[in-house]
Amino acid sequence: MTHRISRRTATALGLTAVAGMGLSACVAGEGSGTGGGDGEWSTGTLSIDWATYNPLSLVVRDQELLEKALGESVTVTWVQSAGSNKANEFLRSGSADVASTAGSAALLARANNSPIKVIGIYSQPEWSALVVGPDSDIADPADLAGRAVAATPGTDPYFFLVQALGEAGLTIDDVELQPLQHADGRSALEGGSVEAWSGLDPIMGAAEVESDAQLVYRNVEFNTYGFLNATEDFIDNHADVAQVVVDAYEEARAWALENLDATAQLLADAAGIELEVATTVIQERSNLDVSGVPGDDQLAVLEAISPMLADSGDVQGGADAVEKARGEIIHANFATSAVEQS
């Protein structure tokens, strides 16, 4: 793969020099803090996730954009998120400083007192749909009543399922929910232990090609954006490194949009799926060509799903906690700076 240095990478490298002169507190208008790290950065470590549902993370990792920008004084540790719920667990436990989720999952976590904020947007995907086997008699959400359905709680596919059921006048209590991780949901569908699965790409795309699975209900408006989230501690105390992360994501976005085939190959390799499947996911369902700055568009989507979250029983503080979380979740400084510099 050809690696190139763009203005975004040059900016990140430039930040190294700025921080080395003791000016890292100026990054994105934030104080970087001391963080206990040595060298020119406010911390000596960065833990960040990669996920097959976040193609830009694959580019950042493969091209070592963070490692090149931060140099030897910062150890970058990559952890894999199998779903938004796992990414939220990493953030809550401190196992990751930055991790990628669906917008709905980020709002749920914030409403349940996880101290995270969205610092960037990596995609506006259509990554979820209702999936059934090739010989199923299920044709639409109304047919799910009384059926066993797999979904991963706390993720976009789960909220997709809830909204799809609502369109049919049903609730989650009208189905036999099997709370399985995404890959296990596919296995359960193919093994016959559930009759439907609220799927997630690229696993869903692989099921279509490899197992003749059918997507019987799609609705792009029920999919929330891809959120890049960071802990408040990381934002407050390590703003210099947070800026480099978001700069790297903007570098990766520009490269991915110019190299869709190569991005699809990265996804195929990371997910262990056929290139045909990865190409469909990248070119038809990922929508990477979206502003990286979180703002009104994301808040509008979160506002639309807020009543559902409040009524779900998954948020201890109910509607008030959801509304408070929605008002606090966005931190756009880093992304605004990265986009302006690009």
GROMACS .gro file of C-alpha atoms in nm:
model
  342
    1MET     CA    1   0.000   0.000   0.000
    2THR     CA    2   0.133   0.346  -0.089
    3HIS     CA    3   0.161   0.578   0.207
    4ARG     CA    4   0.152   0.951   0.150
    5ILE     CA    5   0.208   1.253   0.369
    6SER     CA    6  -0.070   1.509   0.338
    7ARG     CA    7  -0.118   1.842   0.504
    8ARG     CA    8  -0.306   1.664   0.784
    9THR     CA    9  -0.005   1.448   0.865
   10ALA     CA   10   0.223   1.746   0.830
   11THR     CA   11   0.000   1.929   1.075
   12ALA     CA   12   0.022   1.641   1.319
   13LEU     CA   13   0.399   1.634   1.286
   14GLY     CA   14   0.402   2.007   1.331
   15LEU     CA   15   0.215   1.964   1.656
   16THR     CA   16   0.504   1.754   1.780
   17ALA     CA   17   0.735   2.048   1.741
   18VAL     CA   18   0.485   2.286   1.897
   19ALA     CA   19   0.438   2.059   2.196
   20GLY     CA   20   0.813   2.022   2.227
   21MET     CA   21   0.836   2.398   2.278
   22GLY     CA   22   0.587   2.374   2.561
   23LEU     CA   23   0.298   2.515   2.359
   24SER     CA   24   0.078   2.205   2.344
   25ALA     CA   25  -0.178   2.378   2.566
   26CYS     CA   26  -0.273   2.583   2.263
   27VAL     CA   27  -0.402   2.282   2.070
   28ALA     CA   28  -0.772   2.323   1.990
   29GLY     CA   29  -0.800   2.586   2.259
   30GLU     CA   30  -0.754   2.325   2.535
   31GLY     CA   31  -0.502   2.273   2.812
   32SER     CA   32  -0.315   1.949   2.754
   33GLY     CA   33  -0.214   1.894   3.115
   34THR     CA   34   0.095   1.711   3.223
   35GLY     CA   35  -0.049   1.358   3.216
   36GLY     CA   36   0.265   1.206   3.362
   37GLY     CA   37   0.416   1.134   3.019
   38ASP     CA   38   0.771   1.206   2.920
   39GLY     CA   39   0.904   1.356   2.602
   40GLU     CA   40   0.716   1.627   2.416
   41TRP     CA   41   0.362   1.493   2.467
   42SER     CA   42   0.132   1.515   2.769
   43THR     CA   43   0.116   1.135   2.797
   44GLY     CA   44   0.341   0.844   2.715
   45THR     CA   45   0.058   0.611   2.617
   46LEU     CA   46  -0.246   0.609   2.389
   47SER     CA   47  -0.500   0.325   2.382
   48ILE     CA   48  -0.737   0.337   2.087
   49ASP     CA   49  -0.971   0.090   1.921
   50TRP     CA   50  -1.007  -0.043   1.572
   51ALA     CA   51  -1.326  -0.203   1.442
   52THR     CA   52  -1.443  -0.357   1.120
   53TYR     CA   53  -1.752  -0.134   1.138
   54ASN     CA   54  -1.518   0.169   1.137
   55PRO     CA   55  -1.320   0.157   0.809
   56LEU     CA   56  -1.121   0.472   0.890
   57SER     CA   57  -0.976   0.301   1.197
   58LEU     CA   58  -0.834   0.035   0.966
   59VAL     CA   59  -0.661   0.300   0.754
   60VAL     CA   60  -0.519   0.482   1.056
   61ARG     CA   61  -0.386   0.157   1.198
   62ASP     CA   62  -0.251   0.016   0.870
   63GLN     CA   63  -0.068   0.335   0.774
   64GLU     CA   64   0.059   0.388   1.130
   65LEU     CA   65  -0.051   0.751   1.118
   66LEU     CA   66  -0.057   0.785   1.496
   67GLU     CA   67   0.275   0.613   1.551
   68LYS     CA   68   0.443   0.834   1.290
   69ALA     CA   69   0.296   1.156   1.426
   70LEU     CA   70   0.358   1.082   1.794
   71GLY     CA   71   0.698   0.925   1.762
   72GLU     CA   72   0.874   0.694   2.003
   73SER     CA   73   0.779   0.888   2.317
   74VAL     CA   74   0.416   0.766   2.298
   75THR     CA   75   0.326   0.397   2.296
   76VAL     CA   76   0.012   0.338   2.087
   77THR     CA   77  -0.193   0.033   2.186
   78TRP     CA   78  -0.468  -0.090   1.953
   79VAL     CA   79  -0.766  -0.287   2.088
   80GLN     CA   80  -1.041  -0.440   1.875
   81SER     CA   81  -1.402  -0.347   1.939
   82ALA     CA   82  -1.641  -0.625   1.834
   83GLY     CA   83  -1.937  -0.387   1.867
   84SER     CA   84  -2.038  -0.052   2.010
   85ASN     CA   85  -2.114  -0.215   2.343
   86LYS     CA   86  -1.758  -0.347   2.365
   87ALA     CA   87  -1.616  -0.007   2.269
   88ASN     CA   88  -1.820   0.152   2.546
   89GLU     CA   89  -1.688  -0.107   2.791
   90PHE     CA   90  -1.332  -0.017   2.694
   91LEU     CA   91  -1.400   0.351   2.752
   92ARG     CA   92  -1.578   0.301   3.081
   93SER     CA   93  -1.309   0.070   3.218
   94GLY     CA   94  -1.022   0.288   3.103
   95SER     CA   95  -0.894   0.022   2.863
   96ALA     CA   96  -0.926   0.273   2.580
   97ASP     CA   97  -0.884   0.649   2.562
   98VAL     CA   98  -1.062   0.669   2.226
   99ALA     CA   99  -1.311   0.422   2.079
  100SER     CA  100  -1.569   0.407   1.803
  101THR     CA  101  -1.942   0.344   1.843
  102ALA     CA  102  -2.273   0.419   1.681
  103GLY     CA  103  -2.427   0.748   1.788
  104SER     CA  104  -2.712   0.574   1.966
  105ALA     CA  105  -2.470   0.365   2.173
  106ALA     CA  106  -2.267   0.671   2.268
  107LEU     CA  107  -2.578   0.852   2.389
  108LEU     CA  108  -2.688   0.549   2.589
  109ALA     CA  109  -2.348   0.525   2.756
  110ARG     CA  110  -2.336   0.896   2.835
  111ALA     CA  111  -2.688   0.886   2.979
  112ASN     CA  112  -2.574   0.605   3.206
  113ASN     CA  113  -2.293   0.824   3.344
  114SER     CA  114  -2.006   0.705   3.129
  115PRO     CA  115  -1.786   1.018   3.101
  116ILE     CA  116  -1.741   1.019   2.723
  117LYS     CA  117  -1.786   1.272   2.448
  118VAL     CA  118  -1.784   1.246   2.070
  119ILE     CA  119  -1.477   1.414   1.922
  120GLY     CA  120  -1.523   1.314   1.558
  121ILE     CA  121  -1.757   1.154   1.303
  122TYR     CA  122  -1.614   0.872   1.094
  123SER     CA  123  -1.914   0.778   0.877
  124GLN     CA  124  -2.288   0.804   0.813
  125PRO     CA  125  -2.347   0.437   0.740
  126GLU     CA  126  -2.634   0.213   0.654
  127TRP     CA  127  -2.481  -0.066   0.856
  128SER     CA  128  -2.787  -0.239   1.000
  129ALA     CA  129  -3.093  -0.419   0.864
  130LEU     CA  130  -3.327  -0.703   0.955
  131VAL     CA  131  -3.180  -1.029   0.827
  132VAL     CA  132  -3.347  -1.369   0.778
  133GLY     CA  133  -3.252  -1.699   0.621
  134PRO     CA  134  -3.303  -1.778   0.252
  135ASP     CA  135  -3.622  -1.980   0.309
  136SER     CA  136  -3.781  -1.762   0.575
  137ASP     CA  137  -4.146  -1.663   0.564
  138ILE     CA  138  -4.066  -1.333   0.741
  139ALA     CA  139  -4.120  -1.048   0.499
  140ASP     CA  140  -4.139  -0.738   0.719
  141PRO     CA  141  -4.111  -0.628   1.085
  142ALA     CA  142  -4.474  -0.717   1.159
  143ASP     CA  143  -4.388  -1.083   1.098
  144LEU     CA  144  -4.142  -1.079   1.389
  145ALA     CA  145  -4.417  -1.096   1.653
  146GLY     CA  146  -4.355  -1.398   1.874
  147ARG     CA  147  -4.035  -1.491   1.690
  148ALA     CA  148  -3.682  -1.535   1.829
  149VAL     CA  149  -3.467  -1.245   1.713
  150ALA     CA  150  -3.094  -1.189   1.776
  151ALA     CA  151  -2.951  -0.842   1.843
  152THR     CA  152  -2.668  -0.689   2.044
  153PRO     CA  153  -2.809  -0.462   2.318
  154GLY     CA  154  -2.655  -0.116   2.335
  155THR     CA  155  -2.572  -0.103   1.964
  156ASP     CA  156  -2.727   0.047   1.651
  157PRO     CA  157  -2.868  -0.288   1.530
  158TYR     CA  158  -3.058  -0.320   1.860
  159PHE     CA  159  -3.203   0.029   1.826
  160PHE     CA  160  -3.271  -0.042   1.460
  161LEU     CA  161  -3.476  -0.343   1.568
  162VAL     CA  162  -3.670  -0.142   1.824
  163GLN     CA  163  -3.753   0.126   1.568
  164ALA     CA  164  -3.847  -0.130   1.303
  165LEU     CA  165  -4.082  -0.301   1.546
  166GLY     CA  166  -4.231   0.036   1.631
  167GLU     CA  167  -4.312   0.092   1.263
  168ALA     CA  168  -4.520  -0.227   1.280
  169GLY     CA  169  -4.692  -0.129   1.605
  170LEU     CA  170  -4.483  -0.372   1.808
  171THR     CA  171  -4.234  -0.336   2.092
  172ILE     CA  172  -3.925  -0.532   2.193
  173ASP     CA  173  -4.147  -0.724   2.435
  174ASP     CA  174  -4.337  -0.868   2.138
  175VAL     CA  175  -4.035  -1.071   2.025
  176GLU     CA  176  -3.815  -1.326   2.196
  177LEU     CA  177  -3.493  -1.126   2.207
  178GLN     CA  178  -3.168  -1.322   2.205
  179PRO     CA  179  -2.896  -1.079   2.327
  180LEU     CA  180  -2.598  -1.197   2.125
  181GLN     CA  181  -2.284  -1.028   1.997
  182HIS     CA  182  -2.304  -0.951   1.624
  183ALA     CA  183  -2.107  -1.250   1.492
  184ASP     CA  184  -2.295  -1.482   1.726
  185GLY     CA  185  -2.622  -1.344   1.595
  186ARG     CA  186  -2.529  -1.450   1.245
  187SER     CA  187  -2.432  -1.795   1.371
  188ALA     CA  188  -2.761  -1.828   1.559
  189LEU     CA  189  -2.957  -1.736   1.247
  190GLU     CA  190  -2.772  -1.982   1.031
  191GLY     CA  191  -2.797  -2.251   1.299
  192GLY     CA  192  -3.172  -2.206   1.334
  193SER     CA  193  -3.181  -2.098   1.700
  194VAL     CA  194  -3.328  -1.761   1.598
  195GLU     CA  195  -3.554  -1.674   1.307
  196ALA     CA  196  -3.423  -1.324   1.245
  197TRP     CA  197  -3.118  -1.115   1.325
  198SER     CA  198  -3.070  -0.741   1.341
  199GLY     CA  199  -2.737  -0.748   1.162
  200LEU     CA  200  -2.428  -0.532   1.135
  201ASP     CA  201  -2.192  -0.490   0.842
  202PRO     CA  202  -1.955  -0.631   0.736
  203ILE     CA  203  -2.084  -0.949   0.904
  204MET     CA  204  -2.426  -0.888   0.751
  205GLY     CA  205  -2.281  -0.845   0.402
  206ALA     CA  206  -2.087  -1.168   0.438
  207ALA     CA  207  -2.405  -1.352   0.538
  208GLU     CA  208  -2.576  -1.227   0.221
  209VAL     CA  209  -2.303  -1.358  -0.009
  210GLU     CA  210  -2.196  -1.670   0.176
  211SER     CA  211  -2.528  -1.793   0.319
  212ASP     CA  212  -2.790  -1.635   0.090
  213ALA     CA  213  -2.930  -1.439   0.385
  214GLN     CA  214  -3.199  -1.186   0.299
  215LEU     CA  215  -3.226  -0.825   0.415
  216VAL     CA  216  -3.603  -0.803   0.456
  217TYR     CA  217  -3.618  -0.455   0.608
  218ARG     CA  218  -3.384  -0.161   0.549
  219ASN     CA  219  -3.420   0.200   0.659
  220VAL     CA  220  -3.114   0.423   0.645
  221GLU     CA  221  -3.282   0.678   0.873
  222PHE     CA  222  -3.279   0.424   1.158
  223ASN     CA  223  -2.898   0.403   1.143
  224THR     CA  224  -2.713   0.663   1.350
  225TYR     CA  225  -2.374   0.812   1.263
  226GLY     CA  226  -2.038   0.659   1.344
  227PHE     CA  227  -1.906   0.839   1.654
  228LEU     CA  228  -1.540   0.859   1.755
  229ASN     CA  229  -1.553   0.899   2.133
  230ALA     CA  230  -1.300   0.988   2.399
  231THR     CA  231  -1.307   0.990   2.776
  232GLU     CA  232  -1.335   1.328   2.944
  233ASP     CA  233  -1.006   1.264   3.122
  234PHE     CA  234  -0.833   1.220   2.787
  235ILE     CA  235  -0.997   1.531   2.643
  236ASP     CA  236  -0.916   1.748   2.944
  237ASN     CA  237  -0.564   1.628   3.018
  238HIS     CA  238  -0.427   1.514   2.682
  239ALA     CA  239  -0.570   1.753   2.427
  240ASP     CA  240  -0.247   1.754   2.228
  241VAL     CA  241  -0.269   1.380   2.163
  242ALA     CA  242  -0.646   1.393   2.109
  243GLN     CA  243  -0.586   1.649   1.833
  244VAL     CA  244  -0.338   1.417   1.664
  245VAL     CA  245  -0.597   1.135   1.674
  246VAL     CA  246  -0.862   1.345   1.503
  247ASP     CA  247  -0.609   1.482   1.252
  248ALA     CA  248  -0.517   1.123   1.167
  249TYR     CA  249  -0.883   1.039   1.108
  250GLU     CA  250  -0.918   1.326   0.865
  251GLU     CA  251  -0.601   1.208   0.690
  252ALA     CA  252  -0.751   0.859   0.670
  253ARG     CA  253  -1.084   0.989   0.537
  254ALA     CA  254  -0.919   1.176   0.250
  255TRP     CA  255  -0.709   0.871   0.162
  256ALA     CA  256  -1.002   0.629   0.183
  257LEU     CA  257  -1.224   0.840  -0.041
  258GLU     CA  258  -0.948   0.848  -0.303
  259ASN     CA  259  -0.868   0.478  -0.260
  260LEU     CA  260  -1.199   0.296  -0.214
  261ASP     CA  261  -1.070  -0.031  -0.358
  262ALA     CA  262  -0.770  -0.035  -0.127
  263THR     CA  263  -0.993   0.051   0.168
  264ALA     CA  264  -1.218  -0.240   0.078
  265GLN     CA  265  -0.914  -0.468   0.071
  266LEU     CA  266  -0.818  -0.350   0.422
  267LEU     CA  267  -1.168  -0.436   0.540
  268ALA     CA  268  -1.165  -0.774   0.370
  269ASP     CA  269  -0.834  -0.860   0.536
  270ALA     CA  270  -0.935  -0.734   0.881
  271ALA     CA  271  -1.277  -0.898   0.881
  272GLY     CA  272  -1.179  -1.218   0.702
  273ILE     CA  273  -1.444  -1.167   0.435
  274GLU     CA  274  -1.448  -1.183   0.057
  275LEU     CA  275  -1.335  -0.870  -0.126
  276GLU     CA  276  -1.672  -0.859  -0.304
  277VAL     CA  277  -1.847  -0.822   0.030
  278ALA     CA  278  -1.604  -0.561   0.156
  279THR     CA  279  -1.640  -0.360  -0.163
  280THR     CA  280  -2.019  -0.350  -0.123
  281VAL     CA  281  -1.986  -0.237   0.238
  282ILE     CA  282  -1.735   0.038   0.157
  283GLN     CA  283  -1.885   0.168  -0.164
  284GLU     CA  284  -2.257   0.129  -0.098
  285ARG     CA  285  -2.317   0.133   0.277
  286SER     CA  286  -2.040   0.316   0.462
  287ASN     CA  287  -2.073   0.679   0.339
  288LEU     CA  288  -1.734   0.804   0.454
  289ASP     CA  289  -1.784   1.131   0.263
  290VAL     CA  290  -1.936   1.316   0.557
  291SER     CA  291  -1.809   1.601   0.772
  292GLY     CA  292  -1.593   1.483   1.059
  293VAL     CA  293  -1.722   1.764   1.282
  294PRO     CA  294  -1.998   1.654   1.523
  295GLY     CA  295  -2.284   1.901   1.542
  296ASP     CA  296  -2.645   1.971   1.455
  297ASP     CA  297  -2.693   1.675   1.219
  298GLN     CA  298  -2.589   1.429   1.488
  299LEU     CA  299  -2.792   1.604   1.757
  300ALA     CA  300  -3.101   1.580   1.535
  301VAL     CA  301  -3.056   1.204   1.501
  302LEU     CA  302  -2.999   1.165   1.875
  303GLU     CA  303  -3.306   1.375   1.951
  304ALA     CA  304  -3.515   1.146   1.731
  305ILE     CA  305  -3.411   0.834   1.922
  306SER     CA  306  -3.414   0.994   2.268
  307PRO     CA  307  -3.777   0.904   2.351
  308MET     CA  308  -3.704   0.543   2.262
  309LEU     CA  309  -3.401   0.540   2.491
  310ALA     CA  310  -3.595   0.705   2.771
  311ASP     CA  311  -3.876   0.449   2.745
  312SER     CA  312  -3.648   0.149   2.708
  313GLY     CA  313  -3.569   0.108   3.076
  314ASP     CA  314  -3.199   0.098   2.986
  315VAL     CA  315  -3.132   0.445   3.132
  316GLN     CA  316  -3.170   0.471   3.507
  317GLY     CA  317  -3.245   0.843   3.502
  318GLY     CA  318  -3.501   0.818   3.223
  319ALA     CA  319  -3.583   1.110   2.994
  320ASP     CA  320  -3.402   1.369   3.206
  321ALA     CA  321  -3.076   1.172   3.194
  322VAL     CA  322  -3.106   1.123   2.818
  323GLU     CA  323  -3.171   1.493   2.758
  324LYS     CA  324  -2.879   1.592   2.979
  325ALA     CA  325  -2.650   1.350   2.799
  326ARG     CA  326  -2.755   1.481   2.460
  327GLY     CA  327  -2.671   1.834   2.567
  328GLU     CA  328  -2.324   1.736   2.688
  329ILE     CA  329  -2.204   1.473   2.444
  330ILE     CA  330  -2.048   1.682   2.167
  331HIS     CA  331  -1.693   1.814   2.181
  332ALA     CA  332  -1.624   1.955   1.835
  333ASN     CA  333  -1.301   2.153   1.893
  334PHE     CA  334  -1.057   1.890   1.770
  335ALA     CA  335  -1.257   1.801   1.459
  336THR     CA  336  -1.318   2.166   1.372
  337SER     CA  337  -0.945   2.232   1.387
  338ALA     CA  338  -0.861   1.921   1.184
  339VAL     CA  339  -1.113   2.001   0.909
  340GLU     CA  340  -1.007   2.366   0.890
  341GLN     CA  341  -0.643   2.265   0.854
  342SER     CA  342  -0.724   2.017   0.578
   0.00000   0.00000   0.00000
